[in-house]
Short mmCIF file of N, CA, C and O in Angstrom, two decimals:
data_model
loop_
_atom_site.label_atom_id
_atom_site.label_comp_id
_atom_site.label_asym_id
_atom_site.label_seq_id
_atom_site.Cartn_x
_atom_site.Cartn_y
_atom_site.Cartn_z
N ASP A 1 18.17 45.07 168.54
CA ASP A 1 17.39 45.91 169.38
C ASP A 1 18.15 47.09 169.85
O ASP A 1 19.56 46.97 170.45
N GLY A 2 17.65 48.29 169.53
CA GLY A 2 18.57 49.40 169.69
C GLY A 2 19.72 49.66 168.69
O GLY A 2 20.52 50.88 169.09
N LEU A 3 19.87 48.78 167.65
CA LEU A 3 20.67 49.28 166.84
C LEU A 3 20.41 50.42 165.69
O LEU A 3 19.29 50.53 165.27
N VAL A 4 21.19 51.24 165.50
CA VAL A 4 21.17 52.41 164.50
C VAL A 4 22.13 52.50 163.79
O VAL A 4 23.44 51.75 163.67
N ILE A 5 21.65 52.09 162.28
CA ILE A 5 22.52 52.42 161.14
C ILE A 5 22.47 53.54 160.47
O ILE A 5 21.32 54.21 160.30
N VAL A 6 23.78 54.09 160.19
CA VAL A 6 23.67 55.47 159.70
C VAL A 6 24.53 55.48 158.49
O VAL A 6 25.75 54.76 158.73
N ASN A 7 24.04 55.79 157.45
CA ASN A 7 24.87 56.08 156.19
C ASN A 7 25.54 57.31 155.76
O ASN A 7 24.61 58.36 156.07
N VAL A 8 26.55 57.54 155.78
CA VAL A 8 27.24 58.78 155.67
C VAL A 8 27.38 58.97 154.20
O VAL A 8 28.14 58.14 153.64
N ILE A 9 27.31 60.03 153.55
CA ILE A 9 27.36 60.30 152.09
C ILE A 9 28.25 61.63 152.09
O ILE A 9 27.89 62.83 152.49
N GLU A 10 29.58 61.49 151.70
CA GLU A 10 30.32 62.61 151.43
C GLU A 10 30.12 63.42 150.36
O GLU A 10 30.13 63.01 149.13
N ARG A 11 29.87 64.48 150.44
CA ARG A 11 29.26 65.24 149.25
C ARG A 11 30.49 66.36 149.15
O ARG A 11 30.93 67.04 149.94
N LYS A 12 31.01 66.63 147.90
CA LYS A 12 31.94 67.55 147.51
C LYS A 12 31.32 68.47 146.53
O LYS A 12 30.92 68.26 145.46
N GLU A 13 32.00 69.88 146.83
CA GLU A 13 31.41 70.99 145.83
C GLU A 13 31.96 70.81 144.48
O GLU A 13 33.03 70.23 144.01
N ALA A 14 31.01 70.97 143.36
CA ALA A 14 31.39 70.78 142.04
C ALA A 14 31.29 71.95 141.15
O ALA A 14 31.96 72.26 140.46
N VAL A 15 29.98 72.50 141.40
CA VAL A 15 29.90 73.81 140.46
C VAL A 15 29.10 74.76 141.30
O VAL A 15 28.36 74.49 142.24
N VAL A 16 28.93 75.83 140.76
CA VAL A 16 28.26 76.86 141.19
C VAL A 16 27.01 77.27 140.20
O VAL A 16 27.37 77.50 139.02
N PHE A 17 25.67 76.95 140.73
CA PHE A 17 24.59 77.46 139.62
C PHE A 17 24.00 78.73 140.09
O PHE A 17 23.47 78.68 141.45
N PHE A 18 24.05 79.36 139.08
CA PHE A 18 23.25 80.83 139.30
C PHE A 18 21.56 80.71 139.00
O PHE A 18 21.39 80.45 138.12
N ASN A 19 20.85 80.83 140.09
CA ASN A 19 19.83 80.58 140.01
C ASN A 19 18.75 81.57 141.05
O ASN A 19 18.85 81.45 142.06
N ASN A 20 17.83 82.00 140.18
CA ASN A 20 16.92 83.10 140.81
C ASN A 20 17.82 84.25 141.74
O ASN A 20 17.31 84.33 142.89
N ASP A 21 18.80 84.86 141.26
CA ASP A 21 19.43 85.79 141.78
C ASP A 21 20.26 85.27 143.04
O ASP A 21 20.75 85.81 143.74
N ARG A 22 20.57 84.07 143.00
CA ARG A 22 21.45 83.34 144.24
C ARG A 22 22.31 82.53 143.43
O ARG A 22 22.29 81.97 142.45
N TYR A 23 23.42 82.35 144.19
CA TYR A 23 24.43 81.39 144.05
C TYR A 23 24.49 79.97 144.67
O TYR A 23 24.66 80.03 145.93
N GLU A 24 24.05 78.93 143.94
CA GLU A 24 23.93 77.82 144.63
C GLU A 24 25.29 76.83 144.53
O GLU A 24 25.49 76.34 143.23
N VAL A 25 25.78 76.51 145.42
CA VAL A 25 26.91 75.35 145.18
C VAL A 25 26.44 73.99 145.43
O VAL A 25 25.76 73.55 146.25
N LEU A 26 26.89 73.37 144.35
CA LEU A 26 26.28 72.01 143.87
C LEU A 26 27.09 70.94 144.12
O LEU A 26 28.10 71.19 143.61
N ASP A 27 27.02 69.60 144.44
CA ASP A 27 27.77 68.46 144.21
C ASP A 27 27.68 67.87 143.04
O ASP A 27 26.57 68.42 142.14
N SER A 28 28.26 66.81 142.49
CA SER A 28 27.98 66.44 141.02
C SER A 28 26.85 65.83 141.18
O SER A 28 26.35 65.55 139.85
N ASP A 29 25.78 65.54 141.89
CA ASP A 29 24.56 65.10 141.94
C ASP A 29 23.63 66.12 141.72
O ASP A 29 22.35 65.67 141.61
N GLY A 30 23.90 67.30 141.93
CA GLY A 30 22.75 68.46 142.00
C GLY A 30 22.45 68.76 143.09
O GLY A 30 21.29 69.57 143.32
N VAL A 31 23.03 68.12 144.07
CA VAL A 31 22.42 68.40 145.62
C VAL A 31 23.01 69.71 146.15
O VAL A 31 24.40 69.90 145.85
N THR A 32 22.07 70.59 146.61
CA THR A 32 22.63 71.85 146.82
C THR A 32 23.24 72.03 148.41
O THR A 32 22.90 71.50 149.33
N LEU A 33 24.61 72.55 148.26
CA LEU A 33 25.40 72.40 149.52
C LEU A 33 25.38 73.47 150.39
O LEU A 33 25.64 73.60 151.65
N LEU A 34 25.53 74.46 149.43
CA LEU A 34 25.22 76.18 150.07
C LEU A 34 24.76 77.07 149.16
O LEU A 34 24.70 76.79 147.76
N ILE A 35 24.11 78.01 149.83
CA ILE A 35 23.48 79.03 148.97
C ILE A 35 24.30 80.54 149.45
O ILE A 35 24.26 80.62 150.60
N LYS A 36 24.46 81.15 148.42
CA LYS A 36 25.01 82.61 148.86
C LYS A 36 24.43 83.49 147.93
O LYS A 36 23.94 83.19 146.77
N GLN A 37 24.50 84.83 148.37
CA GLN A 37 23.87 86.08 147.68
C GLN A 37 24.87 86.44 146.73
O GLN A 37 24.51 87.38 145.68
N ASN A 38 26.06 86.21 146.88
CA ASN A 38 27.33 86.63 145.93
C ASN A 38 28.14 85.68 145.51
O ASN A 38 27.99 84.60 146.12
N TYR A 39 28.78 85.91 144.29
CA TYR A 39 29.73 85.18 143.84
C TYR A 39 31.21 84.89 144.62
O TYR A 39 31.92 84.29 144.36
N GLU A 40 31.25 85.86 145.45
CA GLU A 40 32.65 86.03 146.23
C GLU A 40 33.15 84.71 146.79
O GLU A 40 32.25 83.91 147.45
N GLY A 41 34.29 84.32 146.82
CA GLY A 41 34.90 83.11 147.03
C GLY A 41 34.59 81.95 146.41
O GLY A 41 34.94 80.58 147.03
N LEU A 42 33.78 81.93 145.28
CA LEU A 42 33.34 80.71 144.77
C LEU A 42 34.09 80.53 143.26
O LEU A 42 33.52 79.53 142.32
N SER A 43 34.85 81.32 142.73
CA SER A 43 35.33 81.26 141.44
C SER A 43 36.10 80.28 141.14
O SER A 43 36.37 80.14 140.07
N SER A 44 36.66 79.49 142.23
CA SER A 44 37.45 78.11 141.82
C SER A 44 36.42 77.17 141.23
O SER A 44 37.13 76.19 140.73
N PHE A 45 35.23 77.30 140.87
CA PHE A 45 34.19 76.22 140.60
C PHE A 45 33.85 76.90 139.31
O PHE A 45 33.41 77.79 139.10
N PRO A 46 33.21 75.81 138.26
CA PRO A 46 32.40 76.41 137.05
C PRO A 46 31.15 77.07 137.48
O PRO A 46 30.51 76.53 138.42
N LEU A 47 31.17 78.14 136.78
CA LEU A 47 29.70 78.81 137.07
C LEU A 47 28.96 78.33 135.90
O LEU A 47 28.86 78.46 134.87
N LEU A 48 27.62 78.08 136.34
CA LEU A 48 26.69 77.46 135.38
C LEU A 48 25.23 78.11 135.49
O LEU A 48 24.89 78.57 136.59
N VAL A 49 24.77 78.42 134.32
CA VAL A 49 23.41 79.43 134.36
C VAL A 49 22.50 78.58 133.20
O VAL A 49 23.20 77.96 132.54
N GLY A 50 21.35 78.78 133.20
CA GLY A 50 20.11 78.19 132.36
C GLY A 50 19.38 77.19 132.87
O GLY A 50 19.47 76.84 134.00
N LYS A 51 18.15 77.45 132.23
CA LYS A 51 17.03 76.55 132.79
C LYS A 51 17.40 75.08 132.75
O LYS A 51 17.71 74.57 131.83
N ASP A 52 17.24 74.38 133.90
CA ASP A 52 17.41 73.00 134.01
C ASP A 52 18.72 72.69 134.06
O ASP A 52 19.50 71.58 133.97
N ALA A 53 19.82 73.72 134.14
CA ALA A 53 21.34 73.66 134.04
C ALA A 53 21.85 72.27 135.17
O ALA A 53 22.73 71.75 134.84
N SER A 54 20.94 72.76 136.12
CA SER A 54 21.74 71.89 137.25
C SER A 54 21.41 70.40 137.16
O SER A 54 21.77 69.79 138.17
N LYS A 55 20.64 70.09 136.23
CA LYS A 55 20.39 68.56 136.04
C LYS A 55 21.47 67.99 134.98
O LYS A 55 21.16 66.72 134.66
N ASN A 56 22.47 68.78 134.62
CA ASN A 56 23.29 68.50 133.60
C ASN A 56 24.80 68.45 133.90
O ASN A 56 25.36 68.80 133.47
N ILE A 57 24.96 68.61 135.31
CA ILE A 57 26.15 68.69 136.07
C ILE A 57 27.35 67.82 135.34
O ILE A 57 28.49 68.26 135.44
N ASN A 58 26.92 66.40 135.53
CA ASN A 58 28.13 65.38 134.90
C ASN A 58 28.27 65.94 133.49
O ASN A 58 29.61 65.95 133.21
N ALA A 59 27.52 66.38 132.64
CA ALA A 59 27.73 66.70 131.30
C ALA A 59 28.75 67.88 131.21
O ALA A 59 29.75 68.11 130.51
N LEU A 60 28.23 69.02 132.27
CA LEU A 60 29.33 70.36 132.25
C LEU A 60 30.66 69.81 133.03
O LEU A 60 31.74 70.11 132.19
N LEU A 61 30.56 69.01 133.79
CA LEU A 61 32.08 68.40 134.32
C LEU A 61 33.04 67.85 133.26
O LEU A 61 34.10 68.10 133.07
N ALA A 62 32.22 67.02 132.33
CA ALA A 62 32.82 66.39 131.18
C ALA A 62 33.38 67.39 130.20
O ALA A 62 34.51 67.44 129.71
N LEU A 63 32.65 68.29 130.04
CA LEU A 63 32.79 69.59 128.99
C LEU A 63 33.90 70.40 129.60
O LEU A 63 34.87 70.69 128.91
N VAL A 64 33.88 70.68 130.95
CA VAL A 64 35.01 71.51 131.57
C VAL A 64 36.43 70.80 131.46
O VAL A 64 37.44 71.28 131.13
N ASN A 65 36.37 69.35 131.84
CA ASN A 65 37.54 68.52 131.59
C ASN A 65 37.96 68.64 130.04
O ASN A 65 39.18 68.78 130.01
N GLU A 66 37.20 68.58 129.14
CA GLU A 66 37.65 68.59 127.74
C GLU A 66 38.18 69.60 127.34
O GLU A 66 39.04 69.98 126.48
N ILE A 67 37.72 70.78 127.95
CA ILE A 67 38.44 72.16 127.54
C ILE A 67 39.47 72.27 128.04
O ILE A 67 40.49 72.91 127.39
N GLY A 68 40.30 71.73 128.94
CA GLY A 68 41.27 71.62 129.60
C GLY A 68 42.01 72.88 129.84
O GLY A 68 41.50 73.72 130.77
N SER A 69 43.16 73.40 129.37
CA SER A 69 43.76 74.65 130.21
C SER A 69 43.09 75.76 129.78
O SER A 69 43.38 76.95 130.43
N TYR A 70 42.12 75.89 129.13
CA TYR A 70 41.07 77.06 128.69
C TYR A 70 40.22 77.14 129.66
O TYR A 70 39.50 78.21 129.59
N GLN A 71 40.05 76.47 130.84
CA GLN A 71 39.12 76.64 131.70
C GLN A 71 39.06 78.01 132.46
O GLN A 71 38.34 78.60 132.79
N SER A 72 40.44 78.28 132.64
CA SER A 72 40.64 79.55 133.31
C SER A 72 40.41 80.66 132.71
O SER A 72 40.02 81.80 133.21
N GLU A 73 39.91 80.69 131.43
CA GLU A 73 39.61 81.81 130.55
C GLU A 73 38.15 81.73 130.29
O GLU A 73 37.43 82.88 129.71
N VAL A 74 37.40 80.86 130.79
CA VAL A 74 36.12 80.81 130.82
C VAL A 74 35.16 81.67 131.97
O VAL A 74 35.66 81.49 133.18
N LEU A 75 34.33 82.26 131.75
CA LEU A 75 33.42 83.02 132.73
C LEU A 75 32.30 82.49 133.10
O LEU A 75 32.09 82.21 134.64
N TYR A 76 31.66 81.73 132.24
CA TYR A 76 30.41 80.79 132.77
C TYR A 76 30.09 79.89 131.77
O TYR A 76 30.39 80.41 130.38
N TYR A 77 29.19 79.01 131.98
CA TYR A 77 28.84 78.13 131.17
C TYR A 77 27.29 78.17 131.08
O TYR A 77 26.66 78.08 132.08
N GLU A 78 26.72 78.29 129.83
CA GLU A 78 25.36 78.36 129.85
C GLU A 78 24.59 77.28 129.07
O GLU A 78 24.84 76.86 127.95
N TRP A 79 23.58 76.75 129.77
CA TRP A 79 22.58 75.82 129.23
C TRP A 79 21.44 76.39 128.68
O TRP A 79 20.77 77.13 129.06
N VAL A 80 21.53 76.31 127.13
CA VAL A 80 20.76 76.90 126.27
C VAL A 80 19.51 76.07 125.63
O VAL A 80 19.98 74.90 125.36
N GLY A 81 18.30 76.28 125.93
CA GLY A 81 17.18 75.77 125.25
C GLY A 81 17.01 74.37 125.61
O GLY A 81 16.75 73.30 125.16
N GLU A 82 17.68 74.01 127.14
CA GLU A 82 17.43 72.98 127.57
C GLU A 82 17.97 71.74 126.74
O GLU A 82 17.61 70.53 126.78
N ARG A 83 19.21 72.05 126.02
CA ARG A 83 19.62 70.93 125.17
C ARG A 83 21.25 71.01 124.69
O ARG A 83 21.74 70.17 124.01
N ARG A 84 21.85 72.39 124.77
CA ARG A 84 23.09 72.54 124.37
C ARG A 84 23.76 73.66 124.98
O ARG A 84 23.25 74.19 125.88
N TRP A 85 25.22 73.83 125.18
CA TRP A 85 25.81 74.82 125.89
C TRP A 85 26.29 75.88 124.82
O TRP A 85 26.83 75.64 123.86
N ASP A 86 26.47 77.22 125.75
CA ASP A 86 27.21 78.32 125.26
C ASP A 86 28.32 78.42 126.20
O ASP A 86 28.07 78.40 127.37
N ILE A 87 29.49 78.72 125.74
CA ILE A 87 30.55 79.00 126.65
C ILE A 87 30.81 80.71 126.57
O ILE A 87 31.29 81.04 125.58
N HIS A 88 30.90 81.23 127.78
CA HIS A 88 31.09 82.66 127.80
C HIS A 88 32.44 83.00 128.25
O HIS A 88 32.73 82.58 129.48
N MET A 89 33.47 83.62 127.44
CA MET A 89 34.69 83.73 128.11
C MET A 89 34.94 85.07 128.72
O MET A 89 34.02 85.81 128.31
N LYS A 90 35.85 85.14 129.37
CA LYS A 90 36.27 86.27 130.06
C LYS A 90 36.56 87.58 129.43
O LYS A 90 36.27 88.62 129.48
N ASN A 91 36.92 87.37 128.13
CA ASN A 91 37.09 88.33 127.22
C ASN A 91 35.70 88.61 126.35
O ASN A 91 36.02 89.51 125.27
N ASP A 92 34.63 88.40 126.66
CA ASP A 92 33.36 88.52 126.14
C ASP A 92 32.83 87.71 124.88
O ASP A 92 31.85 87.92 124.55
N LEU A 93 33.83 86.83 124.49
CA LEU A 93 33.43 86.06 123.29
C LEU A 93 32.71 85.10 123.53
O LEU A 93 32.85 84.41 125.06
N VAL A 94 31.91 84.48 122.88
CA VAL A 94 30.88 83.19 123.21
C VAL A 94 31.20 82.41 122.09
O VAL A 94 30.96 82.52 120.83
N PHE A 95 31.09 80.97 122.55
CA PHE A 95 31.24 79.84 121.77
C PHE A 95 29.91 79.20 121.92
O PHE A 95 29.32 78.80 122.87
N LYS A 96 29.16 78.97 120.87
CA LYS A 96 27.91 78.55 120.84
C LYS A 96 28.16 77.13 120.37
O LYS A 96 28.39 77.04 119.17
N LEU A 97 28.24 76.07 121.05
CA LEU A 97 28.56 74.54 120.93
C LEU A 97 27.42 73.88 120.35
O LEU A 97 26.18 74.30 120.44
N PRO A 98 27.59 72.85 119.53
CA PRO A 98 26.48 72.06 118.95
C PRO A 98 25.83 71.28 119.82
O PRO A 98 26.41 70.85 120.97
N GLU A 99 24.81 70.82 119.86
CA GLU A 99 23.89 70.00 120.50
C GLU A 99 24.53 68.62 120.31
O GLU A 99 24.62 67.76 121.17
N ASN A 100 24.78 68.21 119.09
CA ASN A 100 25.30 66.96 118.83
C ASN A 100 26.88 67.04 118.32
O ASN A 100 27.13 68.32 118.00
N ASN A 101 27.71 66.05 118.68
CA ASN A 101 29.10 66.13 118.20
C ASN A 101 29.84 67.21 118.95
O ASN A 101 30.54 68.22 118.55
N LEU A 102 29.35 67.38 120.38
CA LEU A 102 30.10 68.38 121.25
C LEU A 102 31.52 68.48 121.16
O LEU A 102 32.26 69.27 121.26
N SER A 103 32.54 66.92 121.13
CA SER A 103 33.74 66.89 121.30
C SER A 103 34.25 67.75 120.04
O SER A 103 35.24 68.25 120.21
N LYS A 104 33.82 67.35 118.84
CA LYS A 104 34.14 68.19 117.63
C LYS A 104 34.13 69.89 117.85
O LYS A 104 35.13 70.43 117.67
N GLY A 105 32.91 70.13 118.48
CA GLY A 105 32.68 71.71 118.84
C GLY A 105 33.91 72.24 119.81
O GLY A 105 34.33 73.29 119.41
N ILE A 106 34.28 71.54 120.63
CA ILE A 106 35.09 71.91 121.77
C ILE A 106 36.59 71.90 121.01
O ILE A 106 37.22 72.71 121.46
N LYS A 107 36.80 70.83 119.99
CA LYS A 107 38.18 70.96 119.62
C LYS A 107 38.22 72.07 118.58
O LYS A 107 39.27 72.71 118.46
N VAL A 108 37.16 72.54 117.72
CA VAL A 108 37.38 73.63 117.20
C VAL A 108 37.64 75.02 118.06
O VAL A 108 38.05 75.89 117.51
N MET A 109 36.57 74.99 119.07
CA MET A 109 36.68 76.13 120.01
C MET A 109 38.36 76.22 120.33
O MET A 109 38.86 77.33 120.41
N CYS A 110 38.77 75.21 120.96
CA CYS A 110 40.07 74.97 121.34
C CYS A 110 41.17 75.54 120.44
O CYS A 110 42.11 76.27 120.70
N MET A 111 40.75 75.07 119.11
CA MET A 111 41.66 75.43 117.86
C MET A 111 41.81 76.89 117.79
O MET A 111 42.73 77.54 117.52
N PHE A 112 40.44 77.21 117.70
CA PHE A 112 40.19 78.75 117.37
C PHE A 112 41.01 79.60 118.50
O PHE A 112 41.72 80.71 118.43
N LEU A 113 40.87 79.30 120.03
CA LEU A 113 41.67 79.99 120.88
C LEU A 113 43.14 79.88 120.69
O LEU A 113 43.91 80.73 121.26
N ASN A 114 43.57 78.81 120.37
CA ASN A 114 44.97 78.46 120.13
C ASN A 114 45.48 79.07 119.09
O ASN A 114 46.61 79.83 119.40
N GLU A 115 44.86 79.26 118.03
CA GLU A 115 45.33 80.02 116.73
C GLU A 115 45.31 81.41 116.73
O GLU A 115 45.80 82.05 115.90
N THR A 116 44.47 81.91 117.55
CA THR A 116 44.04 83.27 117.53
C THR A 116 45.33 84.07 118.26
O THR A 116 45.11 83.93 119.48
N ASN A 117 46.04 84.85 117.75
CA ASN A 117 47.19 85.39 118.42
C ASN A 117 46.66 86.88 118.86
O ASN A 117 47.38 87.53 119.78
N ARG A 118 45.96 87.45 118.27
CA ARG A 118 45.68 88.78 118.40
C ARG A 118 44.07 89.00 119.11
O ARG A 118 43.68 88.37 119.29
N PRO A 119 44.33 90.56 119.72
CA PRO A 119 43.08 90.62 120.36
C PRO A 119 41.80 90.21 119.51
O PRO A 119 41.48 90.46 118.27
N LEU A 120 40.78 89.66 120.28
CA LEU A 120 39.65 89.24 119.88
C LEU A 120 38.51 90.13 119.96
O LEU A 120 37.13 89.56 119.72
N LYS A 121 38.67 91.15 120.32
CA LYS A 121 37.49 92.36 120.50
C LYS A 121 36.66 92.41 119.47
O LYS A 121 35.39 92.52 119.63
N PRO A 122 37.14 92.32 118.24
CA PRO A 122 35.95 92.46 117.01
C PRO A 122 35.10 91.48 116.98
O PRO A 122 34.05 91.35 116.36
N ILE A 123 35.46 90.23 117.51
CA ILE A 123 34.69 88.97 117.44
C ILE A 123 33.82 88.94 118.54
O ILE A 123 34.16 88.68 120.01
N VAL A 124 32.38 88.86 118.31
CA VAL A 124 31.14 88.87 119.47
C VAL A 124 31.00 87.22 120.02
O VAL A 124 30.92 86.75 120.89
N SER A 125 31.00 86.43 118.89
CA SER A 125 30.75 85.03 118.97
C SER A 125 31.27 84.12 118.08
O SER A 125 31.33 84.72 116.86
N VAL A 126 31.41 82.87 118.05
CA VAL A 126 31.55 81.86 117.13
C VAL A 126 30.76 80.72 117.37
O VAL A 126 30.72 80.13 118.40
N ASP A 127 29.74 80.73 116.28
CA ASP A 127 28.63 79.92 116.26
C ASP A 127 29.20 78.43 115.78
O ASP A 127 29.20 78.29 114.68
N LEU A 128 29.05 77.55 116.49
CA LEU A 128 29.72 76.17 116.10
C LEU A 128 28.48 75.22 116.13
O LEU A 128 28.64 73.97 116.17
N ARG A 129 27.27 75.80 116.28
CA ARG A 129 25.94 74.76 116.19
C ARG A 129 26.01 73.93 115.00
O ARG A 129 25.62 72.67 114.89
N ASN A 130 26.54 74.43 113.90
CA ASN A 130 26.78 73.50 112.77
C ASN A 130 28.11 73.52 112.32
O ASN A 130 28.75 74.28 111.92
N ILE A 131 28.46 72.49 112.95
CA ILE A 131 29.90 72.50 113.12
C ILE A 131 30.69 72.19 111.75
O ILE A 131 32.09 72.64 111.65
N ASP A 132 30.04 72.05 110.68
CA ASP A 132 30.62 72.04 109.32
C ASP A 132 30.68 73.46 108.87
O ASP A 132 31.38 73.70 107.81
N LYS A 133 29.76 74.44 109.39
CA LYS A 133 29.86 75.81 109.02
C LYS A 133 29.84 76.71 110.03
O LYS A 133 28.58 77.26 110.36
N PRO A 134 31.01 76.74 110.79
CA PRO A 134 30.99 77.71 111.47
C PRO A 134 30.67 79.08 111.34
O PRO A 134 31.19 79.47 110.06
N ILE A 135 30.16 79.91 112.13
CA ILE A 135 29.80 81.50 111.79
C ILE A 135 30.45 82.22 112.80
O ILE A 135 30.54 82.09 114.04
N ILE A 136 31.25 83.39 112.36
CA ILE A 136 31.75 84.02 113.34
C ILE A 136 31.31 85.67 113.27
O ILE A 136 31.02 86.07 112.14
N CYS A 137 30.44 86.00 114.40
CA CYS A 137 29.88 87.20 114.57
C CYS A 137 30.88 88.36 114.77
O CYS A 137 31.46 88.27 116.01
N LEU A 138 30.92 89.26 114.05
CA LEU A 138 31.73 90.50 114.59
C LEU A 138 30.75 91.69 115.39
O LEU A 138 29.70 91.49 115.23
N SER A 139 31.57 92.33 115.99
CA SER A 139 30.76 93.56 116.74
C SER A 139 30.28 94.56 115.62
O SER A 139 30.63 94.42 114.43
N LEU A 140 29.13 95.02 116.50
CA LEU A 140 28.28 95.88 115.57
C LEU A 140 29.18 96.98 114.87
O LEU A 140 28.97 97.40 113.79
N ASN A 141 30.14 97.64 115.69
CA ASN A 141 31.07 98.72 115.23
C ASN A 141 31.82 98.18 114.10
O ASN A 141 31.98 98.97 113.15
N LEU A 142 32.35 96.80 114.01
CA LEU A 142 33.23 96.86 113.06
C LEU A 142 32.35 96.13 111.81
O LEU A 142 32.70 96.41 110.68
N GLN A 143 30.99 95.79 111.90
CA GLN A 143 30.41 95.71 110.76
C GLN A 143 30.03 96.57 110.12
O GLN A 143 29.83 96.90 108.79
N LYS A 144 29.64 97.82 110.89
CA LYS A 144 29.33 99.23 110.32
C LYS A 144 30.44 99.55 109.48
O LYS A 144 30.27 100.36 108.42
N LEU A 145 31.53 99.57 109.97
CA LEU A 145 32.76 99.90 109.25
C LEU A 145 33.03 99.29 108.09
O LEU A 145 33.57 99.71 107.01
N ALA A 146 32.63 97.86 107.96
CA ALA A 146 32.86 97.21 106.71
C ALA A 146 31.90 97.52 105.97
O ALA A 146 32.12 97.51 104.57
N LEU A 147 30.85 98.09 105.99
CA LEU A 147 29.68 98.29 105.03
C LEU A 147 29.94 99.89 104.54
O LEU A 147 29.21 100.07 103.41
N THR A 148 30.67 100.81 105.16
CA THR A 148 31.11 101.91 104.77
C THR A 148 32.25 102.06 103.61
O THR A 148 32.84 100.93 103.49
#
């Protein structure tokens, strides 16, 4: 009689989802905690883009964890075709990860980043969708130079 039961659920920021020109701060369950018009003050969280990307937050957090020390070099994570990830690096390099065998794709990506000591400007993307046959795409300027 007169008893009120209150359940309190603590929600913690996990990612920032860029959606319809807004930045939504989400928890690991995809619940919106805050909406901002700019990215200011949110750079400590992984930035997520792509259709239905917010439905894959736990997969993204596992991916971020697996990337390890290279997290700080990532600009944003893109959910592509509602089935796989592209990782956009701050140096404009894009890694296209495979839909299956994601862990192997991440290992190859990290090995590539670890072994590459010189500037990566001529490289536009590393396509790991077929993990057994990675494709390195060069910038258009370098491709033209190679053809002459």
